[in-house]
Structures are given as structure tokens and as C-alpha cells.
Amino acid sequence: MPTISQRGINMPASPIRKLVPLANNAKAKGLKVYHLNIGQPDLATPEVAIEAARHLDRSVLEYSPSEGIRSFREKLVKYYRKFRINVDIDDIIITTGGSEAVSFSFMACLDPGDEIIIPEPAYANYMAFAISSGAIIKTIPSSIDQGFVLPSVDRFEALITPRTKALMICNPNNPTGYLYTQKEMNQLRDIVKKYDLFLFSDEVYREFCYTGAPYISAFHLEGIENNVVLVDSVSKRYSECGIRIGALITKNTQVKENVMKWCQARLSPPLIGQIVAEASLDASEEYMLEVYNEYLERRNFLVDGINRIPGCYSPIPMGAFYTVARLPVDNAETFCAWCLSDFEYEGQTVMMAPASGFYTTPGYGDDEVRLAYVLKKEDLRKALLVLSKALEAYPGRIMGQDK
Ligand SMILES: Cc1ncc(COP(=O)(O)O)c(C=O)c1O
């Protein structure tokens, strides 16, 4: 039999989906499973987007330009201006989700063996895309005890070698919900400048910042305009994960030209997705505010609920719709699997993502889980109750409040 690639073997399994077979078994047994594990928004897509899909006005569903439909990119220029991100139409390349923007950024900017430094826990697919491109991710752990603040500049500098080509951030962060401060962003800018690195900045959760202060984009950082490659997506902000539309944005002409080779090779981003995404940019202020308020309320509810369960701890995340919480258990992955296979409370159980899958440093995240608040408050309430009952019953529970 022919052998499969080592690269494929090295690809990490998604920490979010790993437990899916156990969840399916639990459902087959008739249990109600509360999904706290996955970042699939449950809120309605804007009506303007649904209408655009309903009244698709095309006689041929043709390829679109490889860089994306012009009218959509023009509208995006205006959208970004609202966040003081001043880019031209030619700086915006439409991709098949933010995922493809990450993948093309790595392919276009990094050679095999080149290194990217990234604070962890981090969105796990970065590792997968790095392996695909041959790039090496070097991680610096941030800690739940410090609320996942940016690790110190010294720790970045200690990892820099002649092969270091890029820093990567996700802001607001998946999985921690952390939002970088101006001071932290300036620190990143200084490192990028000093070592002339790329700064890959994944800003797909930009709409969901709960500090009240204006959003800080990597594009706001002065003096590194040509180093920044921004990853964006409509998946989260308009509950449109299924239309597969994202964007790669850069002012760096060489990067643009190189990225376009991949864009041309894959011919076209999804046509219908772009039509829907373009319409979504007309979503009303009321819609955006409603979605924002809903997530904010859920965040408060979930984090408060977690912190009331003895032995559990979650910092207060300032962005996105996730938090990483510490649980009083011997091993969070075993606990998450146990919840699905060996536990039920009144016909219900919970599914969580073990946080160890978001770290590469061994031993980190072993007692942490990532929780997504993409469930209605009523379901969050039930999920919290089920979680507290599961912790009471779990044989590997660590006793005492301060583990
Ligand atoms: C931080 C981050 N970046 C990128 C993506 C990819 O999103 P998509 O490919 O749906 O645009 C996700 C999806 O969960 C994400 O959380």
C-alpha cells in the first residue's frame, strides 16, 4: 500500500473536533449535549444577507476574479475606514475564509524552516497551516494566572533566531478572549521593527471588544505598515461561517503579488459567498449592536457562573466569544471525554474543548478548557449546572478551592 505523507501525519487533530465521536455516542444514547466547545455562532445572519442569497441575480454562477469581486472589495475599504484601518482596494484580497488567508500568508511569506513566534494558547489551525507550509511555530506560553497578558518582550527576543520571519497574534484572541492593550501592541510593533519581521494579525473578532475603548488594529501601528498582513473573515461577525469568505489585507506589494499566485492557482473565492458577504456590509447598526450586546451579556453570565463553581476560575475576557477556564480536575482532556462518555445529569451533558490542544508546550493547559459562549443564556445556565454536577461526580476531581 502506498504510504501517506509525513506532513499529513504531523498535522495536529483539531482539539475542538477530537471529542466529536464521543458526543455523537452521547446523542445516540438520547442525551442532550450542550456545545460549549465550538465557535459556531448561533445568532441569526443579517436579514440583508439572507435576502441577497434568496434573490441571487445571476444567470451563470461563474468564477469571480481571483482577488475577489471589485464591488465587494470597494465596500470593504469603507468598512475598514470605520475602524480607522486605511487600506486601498488593491490591498484587499478575498479568500476562502480567514483560514485560507492564514494559509496563503504563511505560503507567501515563509520558506520551509522559517520560524513564526506566537503567544499561546493559540488558535490550533495556525499550527496545522504552519506544518503545511513547512514553517515552524515557536510558542511562548501566556498564563491564566496573569489573565493571558502578552508575554514580556524578553521572552520574544529569547526565541528570535536568524530564521525568525514573523510574529503572529490573534486579537481579540481565540481561545482566551484576551484583547491586547495599546502598550502591548506598541511592544509588538517595536519587536517587529527591530528585527524586521512580518506581523500576521488575525482580527476576525474585531467587532467583539468589550472594553468600550476603540479597537486597536495592527494597521494602526506606525512604521510597520509594510510588515503587517491582516487576516479577516465574515464568519464570526455576521454568523456566516458557511459562506467561506475572508480576506488577506496587506500594503506590502511583494506579499500581495506572491499571495496572488496562490489565489490564481485556486482560481476563485466562492462567488455566492462574496455576494452574500457584500450584502452583509449593509447590516444595520441595530443588528450589530444587538449581536454585540448578546455576546456581552452571555460573557458576563458564563464567566460569573464559572467563577461561582468551587475550584473553577476564568479571567474576564475582553473580546471574542471564548474564555479559557481552569477546572479542579486531574486532566481536562480526560474530564471532557468523561463528561461525554460516563456522565449525565437529568439526560444532559456538556462538551468542552480541552485547552491543551491550544498549547504546544507540554504540560500547559492540562487543567484548562476553552468555553465558547455561542449558546442562548438559558442553555448556558443549564450547561453551567451540568458542569457543576459533573465536577462533583468526577473521580479525578482535585479537592480544595485553590488547586
Ligand atoms: C482566530 C480565528 N481565525 C480564523 C478562523 C477561521 O475562520 P473562517 O475560515 O471561517 O473565516 C477562526 C475560526 O474559528 C478563528 O477563530
Short mmCIF file of C-alpha atoms and ligand atoms in Angstrom, two decimals:
data_model
loop_
_atom_site.label_atom_id
_atom_site.label_comp_id
_atom_site.label_asym_id
_atom_site.label_seq_id
_atom_site.Cartn_x
_atom_site.Cartn_y
_atom_site.Cartn_z
CA MET A 1 0.00 0.00 0.00
CA PRO A 2 1.40 3.50 -0.79
CA THR A 3 2.32 5.49 2.30
CA ILE A 4 0.75 8.80 3.18
CA SER A 5 2.82 11.93 3.78
CA GLN A 6 4.74 12.57 6.96
CA ARG A 7 3.44 16.13 6.74
CA GLY A 8 -0.10 14.81 7.00
CA ILE A 9 0.84 12.58 9.91
CA ASN A 10 2.38 15.59 11.67
CA MET A 11 -0.82 17.65 11.29
CA PRO A 12 -2.44 18.04 14.71
CA ALA A 13 -6.01 16.81 15.07
CA SER A 14 -8.39 19.66 15.85
CA PRO A 15 -8.74 19.96 19.63
CA ILE A 16 -12.26 21.18 19.02
CA ARG A 17 -13.41 18.21 16.99
CA LYS A 18 -11.42 15.43 18.64
CA LEU A 19 -14.23 14.54 21.04
CA VAL A 20 -16.93 14.56 18.35
CA PRO A 21 -17.32 10.75 18.20
CA LEU A 22 -17.94 10.68 21.97
CA ALA A 23 -20.50 13.47 21.63
CA ASN A 24 -22.21 11.56 18.82
CA ASN A 25 -22.41 8.48 21.04
CA ALA A 26 -23.87 10.55 23.86
CA LYS A 27 -26.51 11.93 21.49
CA ALA A 28 -27.25 8.45 20.15
CA LYS A 29 -27.94 7.44 23.76
CA GLY A 30 -30.54 10.23 23.85
CA LEU A 31 -28.55 12.76 25.88
CA LYS A 32 -28.81 16.48 25.29
CA VAL A 33 -25.27 17.79 24.74
CA TYR A 34 -24.57 21.47 25.42
CA HIS A 35 -21.86 22.52 22.99
CA LEU A 36 -19.50 24.89 24.75
CA ASN A 37 -16.70 23.54 22.57
CA ILE A 38 -17.12 25.17 19.19
CA GLY A 39 -17.05 28.73 17.86
CA GLN A 40 -20.03 28.39 15.58
CA PRO A 41 -22.20 31.45 16.25
CA ASP A 42 -25.87 30.64 16.79
CA LEU A 43 -27.18 34.19 16.25
CA ALA A 44 -29.14 34.97 13.10
CA THR A 45 -27.25 36.07 10.00
CA PRO A 46 -28.28 39.63 8.97
CA GLU A 47 -31.52 39.70 7.03
CA VAL A 48 -29.85 41.68 4.18
CA ALA A 49 -27.50 38.72 3.68
CA ILE A 50 -30.29 36.14 3.66
CA GLU A 51 -32.20 38.32 1.19
CA ALA A 52 -29.16 38.50 -1.09
CA ALA A 53 -28.93 34.72 -1.07
CA ARG A 54 -32.64 34.41 -1.73
CA HIS A 55 -32.66 36.80 -4.68
CA LEU A 56 -29.46 35.76 -6.36
CA ASP A 57 -29.49 37.65 -9.62
CA ARG A 58 -27.16 35.67 -11.92
CA SER A 59 -27.71 33.52 -14.95
CA VAL A 60 -24.25 31.92 -14.72
CA LEU A 61 -22.52 31.05 -11.48
CA GLU A 62 -19.11 31.88 -12.86
CA TYR A 63 -15.64 32.15 -11.35
CA SER A 64 -15.06 35.50 -9.75
CA PRO A 65 -11.73 37.36 -10.11
CA SER A 66 -9.03 35.55 -8.11
CA GLU A 67 -8.62 38.56 -5.83
CA GLY A 68 -12.38 38.82 -5.30
CA ILE A 69 -15.26 40.86 -6.68
CA ARG A 70 -14.36 44.52 -7.07
CA SER A 71 -17.57 46.00 -5.70
CA PHE A 72 -17.19 43.86 -2.56
CA ARG A 73 -13.59 44.99 -2.06
CA GLU A 74 -14.61 48.62 -2.59
CA LYS A 75 -17.23 48.28 0.10
CA LEU A 76 -14.71 46.69 2.41
CA VAL A 77 -12.46 49.74 2.05
CA LYS A 78 -15.29 51.80 3.58
CA TYR A 79 -15.99 49.20 6.24
CA TYR A 80 -12.34 49.21 7.40
CA ARG A 81 -12.31 53.01 7.48
CA LYS A 82 -14.85 52.83 10.31
CA PHE A 83 -12.13 51.11 12.35
CA ARG A 84 -9.50 53.65 11.20
CA ILE A 85 -7.91 50.95 9.07
CA ASN A 86 -6.97 52.89 5.97
CA VAL A 87 -6.41 50.50 3.11
CA ASP A 88 -6.90 50.72 -0.65
CA ILE A 89 -8.92 48.34 -2.71
CA ASP A 90 -5.71 46.77 -4.06
CA ASP A 91 -4.59 45.94 -0.53
CA ILE A 92 -7.59 43.62 -0.06
CA ILE A 93 -7.56 40.07 -1.41
CA ILE A 94 -10.68 37.98 -0.83
CA THR A 95 -10.04 34.47 0.42
CA THR A 96 -11.99 31.31 1.13
CA GLY A 97 -12.50 32.11 4.79
CA GLY A 98 -9.94 33.56 7.16
CA SER A 99 -8.45 30.07 7.10
CA GLU A 100 -7.21 30.50 3.56
CA ALA A 101 -5.85 33.95 4.43
CA VAL A 102 -3.72 32.34 7.17
CA SER A 103 -2.60 29.60 4.85
CA PHE A 104 -1.70 31.99 1.99
CA SER A 105 0.10 34.35 4.40
CA PHE A 106 2.36 31.53 5.51
CA MET A 107 2.87 30.19 1.99
CA ALA A 108 3.67 33.59 0.53
CA CYS A 109 5.92 34.91 3.29
CA LEU A 110 7.71 31.91 4.76
CA ASP A 111 10.08 29.27 3.48
CA PRO A 112 10.29 25.79 4.95
CA GLY A 113 12.28 26.09 8.17
CA ASP A 114 11.36 29.73 8.74
CA GLU A 115 10.07 30.44 12.20
CA ILE A 116 6.96 32.24 13.46
CA ILE A 117 6.69 33.26 17.09
CA ILE A 118 3.27 33.18 18.61
CA PRO A 119 1.93 33.56 22.15
CA GLU A 120 -0.02 30.50 23.28
CA PRO A 121 -2.63 29.24 23.89
CA ALA A 122 -3.31 29.90 20.22
CA TYR A 123 -5.89 29.06 17.58
CA ALA A 124 -4.90 25.50 16.77
CA ASN A 125 -5.20 25.75 13.00
CA TYR A 126 -2.17 28.06 12.90
CA MET A 127 -0.10 25.00 13.77
CA ALA A 128 -1.77 22.99 11.03
CA PHE A 129 -1.16 25.68 8.41
CA ALA A 130 2.43 26.11 9.56
CA ILE A 131 3.03 22.40 9.09
CA SER A 132 1.51 22.60 5.60
CA SER A 133 3.87 25.40 4.64
CA GLY A 134 6.92 23.88 6.32
CA ALA A 135 7.21 26.85 8.68
CA ILE A 136 7.98 26.25 12.33
CA ILE A 137 5.86 27.75 15.07
CA LYS A 138 7.63 28.67 18.27
CA THR A 139 5.30 29.43 21.11
CA ILE A 140 5.57 31.49 24.26
CA PRO A 141 3.10 30.43 26.93
CA SER A 142 0.91 33.11 28.44
CA SER A 143 -0.70 32.27 31.73
CA ILE A 144 -4.23 32.12 33.04
CA ASP A 145 -3.00 33.46 36.39
CA GLN A 146 -1.94 36.66 34.66
CA GLY A 147 -5.10 36.79 32.57
CA PHE A 148 -3.18 35.80 29.40
CA VAL A 149 -1.39 39.13 29.05
CA LEU A 150 1.24 39.38 26.32
CA PRO A 151 4.44 37.62 27.41
CA SER A 152 7.32 40.02 28.03
CA VAL A 153 9.47 41.35 25.20
CA ASP A 154 12.48 39.45 26.61
CA ARG A 155 10.71 36.18 26.06
CA PHE A 156 10.08 37.05 22.42
CA GLU A 157 13.66 38.17 21.96
CA ALA A 158 14.97 34.98 23.54
CA LEU A 159 13.30 33.00 20.76
CA ILE A 160 14.47 35.13 17.85
CA THR A 161 17.00 33.42 15.55
CA PRO A 162 18.21 34.21 12.03
CA ARG A 163 15.29 32.02 10.80
CA THR A 164 12.64 34.08 12.61
CA LYS A 165 10.47 35.70 9.97
CA ALA A 166 7.22 36.58 11.69
CA LEU A 167 5.18 37.17 14.78
CA MET A 168 1.59 36.11 14.83
CA ILE A 169 -1.21 37.42 17.01
CA CYS A 170 -4.90 36.82 17.24
CA ASN A 171 -6.63 39.90 18.58
CA PRO A 172 -9.19 39.62 20.16
CA ASN A 173 -7.93 36.18 20.93
CA ASN A 174 -9.27 32.75 20.25
CA PRO A 175 -9.11 30.79 22.59
CA THR A 176 -8.58 33.19 25.53
CA GLY A 177 -10.76 36.16 24.59
CA TYR A 178 -7.79 38.37 25.51
CA LEU A 179 -7.62 41.81 23.91
CA TYR A 180 -4.18 43.41 23.55
CA THR A 181 -3.70 46.83 25.06
CA GLN A 182 -2.13 49.78 23.26
CA LYS A 183 1.02 49.23 25.31
CA GLU A 184 1.22 45.58 24.28
CA MET A 185 0.58 46.44 20.64
CA ASN A 186 3.38 49.00 20.81
CA GLN A 187 5.70 46.36 22.25
CA LEU A 188 4.87 44.06 19.36
CA ARG A 189 5.47 46.90 16.91
CA ASP A 190 8.89 47.55 18.41
CA ILE A 191 9.95 43.91 18.08
CA VAL A 192 8.64 43.75 14.51
CA LYS A 193 10.53 46.90 13.65
CA LYS A 194 13.75 45.98 15.40
CA TYR A 195 14.04 42.57 13.73
CA ASP A 196 12.17 43.46 10.53
CA LEU A 197 9.59 40.70 10.86
CA PHE A 198 6.17 40.13 9.38
CA LEU A 199 3.30 40.69 11.78
CA PHE A 200 0.43 38.34 10.94
CA SER A 201 -2.56 39.74 12.73
CA ASP A 202 -5.76 37.72 12.87
CA GLU A 203 -8.53 40.19 13.65
CA VAL A 204 -11.62 38.16 12.82
CA TYR A 205 -13.24 39.00 16.18
CA ARG A 206 -12.74 42.79 15.86
CA GLU A 207 -16.46 43.53 16.34
CA PHE A 208 -16.46 41.85 19.73
CA CYS A 209 -14.38 44.02 22.06
CA TYR A 210 -15.95 44.70 25.44
CA THR A 211 -13.70 47.40 26.86
CA GLY A 212 -15.58 50.32 25.35
CA ALA A 213 -12.24 51.65 24.05
CA PRO A 214 -11.63 51.91 20.29
CA TYR A 215 -10.30 48.77 18.66
CA ILE A 216 -6.54 48.63 18.06
CA SER A 217 -5.58 47.00 14.79
CA ALA A 218 -2.07 46.04 13.70
CA PHE A 219 -2.62 48.53 10.91
CA HIS A 220 -2.73 51.34 13.46
CA LEU A 221 0.89 50.73 14.40
CA GLU A 222 3.11 53.33 12.87
CA GLY A 223 6.26 52.46 10.98
CA ILE A 224 5.44 48.80 10.24
CA GLU A 225 2.81 49.25 7.52
CA ASN A 226 4.73 47.04 5.12
CA ASN A 227 5.23 44.30 7.70
CA VAL A 228 1.58 43.76 8.54
CA VAL A 229 -0.53 41.02 7.00
CA LEU A 230 -4.05 41.11 8.35
CA VAL A 231 -6.36 38.09 8.41
CA ASP A 232 -10.06 38.76 8.35
CA SER A 233 -13.33 36.89 7.94
CA VAL A 234 -17.06 37.46 7.88
CA SER A 235 -17.69 34.08 9.57
CA LYS A 236 -17.98 35.42 13.09
CA ARG A 237 -19.15 38.99 12.71
CA TYR A 238 -22.22 38.13 10.64
CA SER A 239 -22.72 34.49 11.73
CA GLU A 240 -21.68 33.40 8.25
CA CYS A 241 -19.25 30.54 8.83
CA GLY A 242 -20.78 28.56 5.98
CA ILE A 243 -20.28 31.06 3.16
CA ARG A 244 -16.48 30.73 3.45
CA ILE A 245 -15.44 34.34 2.93
CA GLY A 246 -12.41 36.01 4.43
CA ALA A 247 -9.73 38.44 3.39
CA LEU A 248 -5.98 38.90 3.43
CA ILE A 249 -5.01 42.55 3.69
CA THR A 250 -1.56 43.96 3.24
CA LYS A 251 0.15 47.05 1.90
CA ASN A 252 3.28 45.09 1.07
CA THR A 253 3.41 44.90 -2.74
CA GLN A 254 5.69 41.87 -2.84
CA VAL A 255 3.46 39.93 -0.46
CA LYS A 256 0.39 40.88 -2.49
CA GLU A 257 1.98 39.72 -5.72
CA ASN A 258 3.09 36.47 -4.16
CA VAL A 259 -0.27 35.78 -2.49
CA MET A 260 -1.97 36.36 -5.84
CA LYS A 261 -0.11 33.35 -7.28
CA TRP A 262 -1.89 31.11 -4.79
CA CYS A 263 -5.15 32.93 -5.43
CA GLN A 264 -4.81 32.34 -9.15
CA ALA A 265 -3.91 28.70 -8.63
CA ARG A 266 -7.10 28.14 -6.69
CA LEU A 267 -8.89 30.21 -9.32
CA SER A 268 -11.59 31.98 -7.35
CA PRO A 269 -13.01 32.56 -3.89
CA PRO A 270 -16.65 31.44 -3.55
CA LEU A 271 -18.90 33.55 -5.78
CA ILE A 272 -22.15 33.20 -3.88
CA GLY A 273 -20.38 33.73 -0.58
CA GLN A 274 -18.99 37.03 -1.83
CA ILE A 275 -22.41 38.22 -2.95
CA VAL A 276 -23.82 37.43 0.48
CA ALA A 277 -20.84 38.93 2.32
CA GLU A 278 -21.06 42.12 0.26
CA ALA A 279 -24.71 42.48 1.19
CA SER A 280 -23.85 41.85 4.85
CA LEU A 281 -21.78 45.01 4.94
CA ASP A 282 -25.13 46.81 4.90
CA ALA A 283 -26.20 45.11 8.13
CA SER A 284 -27.82 47.76 10.30
CA GLU A 285 -26.22 49.36 13.32
CA GLU A 286 -29.08 47.89 15.34
CA TYR A 287 -28.21 44.37 14.19
CA MET A 288 -24.53 44.81 15.07
CA LEU A 289 -25.40 46.30 18.45
CA GLU A 290 -27.88 43.55 19.24
CA VAL A 291 -25.29 40.86 18.46
CA TYR A 292 -22.66 42.70 20.49
CA ASN A 293 -24.95 43.10 23.49
CA GLU A 294 -26.00 39.48 23.32
CA TYR A 295 -22.39 38.25 23.44
CA LEU A 296 -21.53 40.70 26.18
CA GLU A 297 -24.42 39.50 28.31
CA ARG A 298 -23.50 35.87 27.70
CA ARG A 299 -19.87 36.54 28.57
CA ASN A 300 -20.86 38.09 31.87
CA PHE A 301 -23.24 35.27 32.59
CA LEU A 302 -20.83 32.46 31.71
CA VAL A 303 -17.76 33.89 33.41
CA ASP A 304 -19.69 34.74 36.53
CA GLY A 305 -21.22 31.25 36.53
CA ILE A 306 -17.84 29.54 36.12
CA ASN A 307 -16.28 31.57 38.90
CA ARG A 308 -19.10 30.56 41.23
CA ILE A 309 -18.36 26.84 40.81
CA PRO A 310 -15.96 25.80 43.58
CA GLY A 311 -12.40 25.36 42.31
CA CYS A 312 -13.10 26.86 38.86
CA TYR A 313 -11.52 30.05 37.60
CA SER A 314 -11.91 32.15 34.48
CA PRO A 315 -10.38 35.56 33.86
CA ILE A 316 -12.81 38.10 32.36
CA PRO A 317 -12.15 38.02 28.63
CA MET A 318 -12.41 41.41 26.92
CA GLY A 319 -13.11 40.17 23.42
CA ALA A 320 -14.30 37.45 21.03
CA PHE A 321 -16.73 34.85 22.41
CA TYR A 322 -14.44 32.47 24.25
CA THR A 323 -12.82 32.05 27.58
CA VAL A 324 -10.21 29.66 28.90
CA ALA A 325 -11.16 28.41 32.35
CA ARG A 326 -9.26 26.36 34.91
CA LEU A 327 -11.13 23.39 36.35
CA PRO A 328 -10.33 21.45 39.54
CA VAL A 329 -9.55 18.22 37.68
CA ASP A 330 -6.53 15.96 37.23
CA ASN A 331 -6.68 16.26 33.48
CA ALA A 332 -9.10 18.40 31.49
CA GLU A 333 -8.99 16.24 28.38
CA THR A 334 -9.89 13.12 30.38
CA PHE A 335 -12.61 15.10 32.15
CA CYS A 336 -14.09 16.39 28.86
CA ALA A 337 -14.15 12.85 27.46
CA TRP A 338 -15.66 11.52 30.71
CA CYS A 339 -18.45 14.13 30.57
CA LEU A 340 -19.47 12.72 27.21
CA SER A 341 -18.99 9.02 27.81
CA ASP A 342 -19.59 8.41 31.53
CA PHE A 343 -21.74 11.20 32.85
CA GLU A 344 -25.19 12.62 32.56
CA TYR A 345 -27.34 14.88 34.68
CA GLU A 346 -31.05 14.60 34.03
CA GLY A 347 -30.40 13.44 30.48
CA GLN A 348 -27.91 16.20 29.72
CA THR A 349 -24.16 16.66 29.45
CA VAL A 350 -21.62 19.25 28.26
CA MET A 351 -18.97 19.28 25.58
CA MET A 352 -15.90 21.49 26.11
CA ALA A 353 -12.60 21.87 24.24
CA PRO A 354 -9.59 20.76 26.33
CA ALA A 355 -7.21 23.71 26.29
CA SER A 356 -4.05 21.59 25.98
CA GLY A 357 -4.79 21.41 22.25
CA PHE A 358 -4.21 25.16 22.03
CA TYR A 359 -0.73 24.94 23.55
CA THR A 360 2.35 23.25 22.13
CA THR A 361 4.39 23.49 25.33
CA PRO A 362 3.93 20.14 27.11
CA GLY A 363 2.07 20.32 30.40
CA TYR A 364 0.36 23.61 29.65
CA GLY A 365 -3.40 23.76 29.72
CA ASP A 366 -3.77 20.32 31.28
CA ASP A 367 -6.40 21.60 33.71
CA GLU A 368 -7.92 24.19 31.40
CA VAL A 369 -10.79 24.14 28.92
CA ARG A 370 -11.90 26.57 26.27
CA LEU A 371 -15.54 27.54 26.53
CA ALA A 372 -17.41 29.31 23.74
CA TYR A 373 -20.48 31.33 24.61
CA VAL A 374 -22.40 30.71 21.46
CA LEU A 375 -25.42 29.30 23.28
CA LYS A 376 -28.50 31.15 24.46
CA LYS A 377 -28.34 32.32 28.06
CA GLU A 378 -30.93 29.76 29.11
CA ASP A 379 -28.78 26.98 27.65
CA LEU A 380 -25.67 28.45 29.26
CA ARG A 381 -27.48 28.31 32.59
CA LYS A 382 -28.25 24.63 32.09
CA ALA A 383 -24.74 23.90 30.83
CA LEU A 384 -23.24 25.52 33.94
CA LEU A 385 -25.46 23.45 36.19
CA VAL A 386 -24.50 20.26 34.34
CA LEU A 387 -20.82 21.22 34.55
CA SER A 388 -21.01 21.79 38.30
CA LYS A 389 -22.75 18.42 38.76
CA ALA A 390 -20.13 16.73 36.56
CA LEU A 391 -17.34 18.22 38.67
CA GLU A 392 -19.00 16.92 41.84
CA ALA A 393 -19.19 13.42 40.38
CA TYR A 394 -15.85 13.22 38.53
CA PRO A 395 -13.48 10.70 40.15
CA GLY A 396 -10.40 12.73 39.13
CA ARG A 397 -11.57 15.88 40.89
CA ILE A 398 -8.90 17.78 42.80
CA MET A 399 -10.33 18.77 46.14
CA GLY A 400 -9.86 22.19 47.71
CA GLN A 401 -10.68 25.56 46.24
CA ASP A 402 -7.18 26.58 45.25
CA LYS A 403 -5.72 23.82 43.32
C1 LIG B 1 -8.99 33.17 15.26
C2 LIG B 1 -9.60 32.58 14.06
N1 LIG B 1 -9.05 32.84 12.87
C3 LIG B 1 -9.55 32.31 11.75
C4 LIG B 1 -10.65 31.49 11.78
C5 LIG B 1 -11.13 30.92 10.52
O1 LIG B 1 -12.38 31.34 10.17
P1 LIG B 1 -13.01 31.14 8.75
O2 LIG B 1 -12.13 30.28 7.93
O3 LIG B 1 -14.35 30.54 8.98
O4 LIG B 1 -13.11 32.51 8.19
C6 LIG B 1 -11.27 31.19 13.00
C7 LIG B 1 -12.40 30.28 13.10
O5 LIG B 1 -12.79 29.82 14.15
C8 LIG B 1 -10.72 31.77 14.17
O6 LIG B 1 -11.25 31.53 15.38
#
